[in-house]
Amino acid sequence: MVGLGYVGLPLAVTMVARGLRVVGFDVSERHVAGLAGGTSSIGDVSDAELKA
């Protein structure tokens, strides 16, 4: 998934929930670090969803 913003991240989470393997890329190092730590900066995706 290229871009893990307000469109890409919810789409990636949905794809993973359906059993697909997803690799995500984003140009924001801060955003990627937050996601790697289990923190979402996108209102449509909760921290709990990232950890699931």
PDB file of C-alpha atoms in Angstrom:
ATOM      1  CA  MET A   1       0.000   0.000   0.000  1.00  0.00           C
ATOM      2  CA  VAL A   2       1.534   3.289  -1.045  1.00  0.00           C
ATOM      3  CA  GLY A   3       0.400   5.998   1.351  1.00  0.00           C
ATOM      4  CA  LEU A   4      -0.943   5.239   4.811  1.00  0.00           C
ATOM      5  CA  GLY A   5      -3.070   8.329   5.238  1.00  0.00           C
ATOM      6  CA  TYR A   6      -6.822   8.745   5.531  1.00  0.00           C
ATOM      7  CA  VAL A   7      -7.456   6.512   2.488  1.00  0.00           C
ATOM      8  CA  GLY A   8      -4.583   4.026   2.526  1.00  0.00           C
ATOM      9  CA  LEU A   9      -4.543   3.107   6.216  1.00  0.00           C
ATOM     10  CA  PRO A  10      -8.237   2.144   6.529  1.00  0.00           C
ATOM     11  CA  LEU A  11      -7.946   0.209   3.263  1.00  0.00           C
ATOM     12  CA  ALA A  12      -4.844  -1.618   4.505  1.00  0.00           C
ATOM     13  CA  VAL A  13      -6.542  -2.471   7.826  1.00  0.00           C
ATOM     14  CA  THR A  14      -9.577  -3.845   5.964  1.00  0.00           C
ATOM     15  CA  MET A  15      -7.391  -5.931   3.664  1.00  0.00           C
ATOM     16  CA  VAL A  16      -5.492  -7.429   6.614  1.00  0.00           C
ATOM     17  CA  ALA A  17      -8.783  -8.196   8.388  1.00  0.00           C
ATOM     18  CA  ARG A  18      -9.809 -10.184   5.298  1.00  0.00           C
ATOM     19  CA  GLY A  19      -6.654 -12.265   5.445  1.00  0.00           C
ATOM     20  CA  LEU A  20      -4.482 -10.491   2.909  1.00  0.00           C
ATOM     21  CA  ARG A  21      -0.835  -9.688   3.538  1.00  0.00           C
ATOM     22  CA  VAL A  22      -0.158  -5.959   3.230  1.00  0.00           C
ATOM     23  CA  VAL A  23       3.084  -3.977   3.103  1.00  0.00           C
ATOM     24  CA  GLY A  24       2.670  -0.247   3.643  1.00  0.00           C
ATOM     25  CA  PHE A  25       4.813   2.710   2.606  1.00  0.00           C
ATOM     26  CA  ASP A  26       4.518   6.356   3.566  1.00  0.00           C
ATOM     27  CA  VAL A  27       6.805   9.362   3.070  1.00  0.00           C
ATOM     28  CA  SER A  28       6.275  10.631   6.636  1.00  0.00           C
ATOM     29  CA  GLU A  29       8.829   9.049   8.961  1.00  0.00           C
ATOM     30  CA  ARG A  30       6.895  10.358  11.979  1.00  0.00           C
ATOM     31  CA  HIS A  31       3.677   8.744  10.746  1.00  0.00           C
ATOM     32  CA  VAL A  32       5.414   5.416  10.044  1.00  0.00           C
ATOM     33  CA  ALA A  33       7.074   5.460  13.484  1.00  0.00           C
ATOM     34  CA  GLY A  34       3.689   6.042  15.114  1.00  0.00           C
ATOM     35  CA  LEU A  35       2.122   3.164  13.199  1.00  0.00           C
ATOM     36  CA  ALA A  36       5.042   0.880  14.085  1.00  0.00           C
ATOM     37  CA  GLY A  37       4.415   1.757  17.729  1.00  0.00           C
ATOM     38  CA  GLY A  38       0.705   0.996  17.419  1.00  0.00           C
ATOM     39  CA  THR A  39      -0.523   4.600  17.324  1.00  0.00           C
ATOM     40  CA  SER A  40      -2.921   5.777  14.637  1.00  0.00           C
ATOM     41  CA  SER A  41      -3.139   9.424  13.630  1.00  0.00           C
ATOM     42  CA  ILE A  42      -6.168   8.662  11.453  1.00  0.00           C
ATOM     43  CA  GLY A  43      -9.590   9.112  13.061  1.00  0.00           C
ATOM     44  CA  ASP A  44     -11.129   6.186  11.175  1.00  0.00           C
ATOM     45  CA  VAL A  45      -8.567   3.676  12.491  1.00  0.00           C
ATOM     46  CA  SER A  46      -8.215   3.123  16.230  1.00  0.00           C
ATOM     47  CA  ASP A  47      -5.017   2.145  18.009  1.00  0.00           C
ATOM     48  CA  ALA A  48      -6.758  -1.111  18.982  1.00  0.00           C
ATOM     49  CA  GLU A  49      -7.353  -1.946  15.307  1.00  0.00           C
ATOM     50  CA  LEU A  50      -3.645  -1.522  14.585  1.00  0.00           C
ATOM     51  CA  LYS A  51      -2.736  -3.906  17.385  1.00  0.00           C
ATOM     52  CA  ALA A  52      -5.268  -6.551  16.308  1.00  0.00           C
TER      53      ALA A  52
END
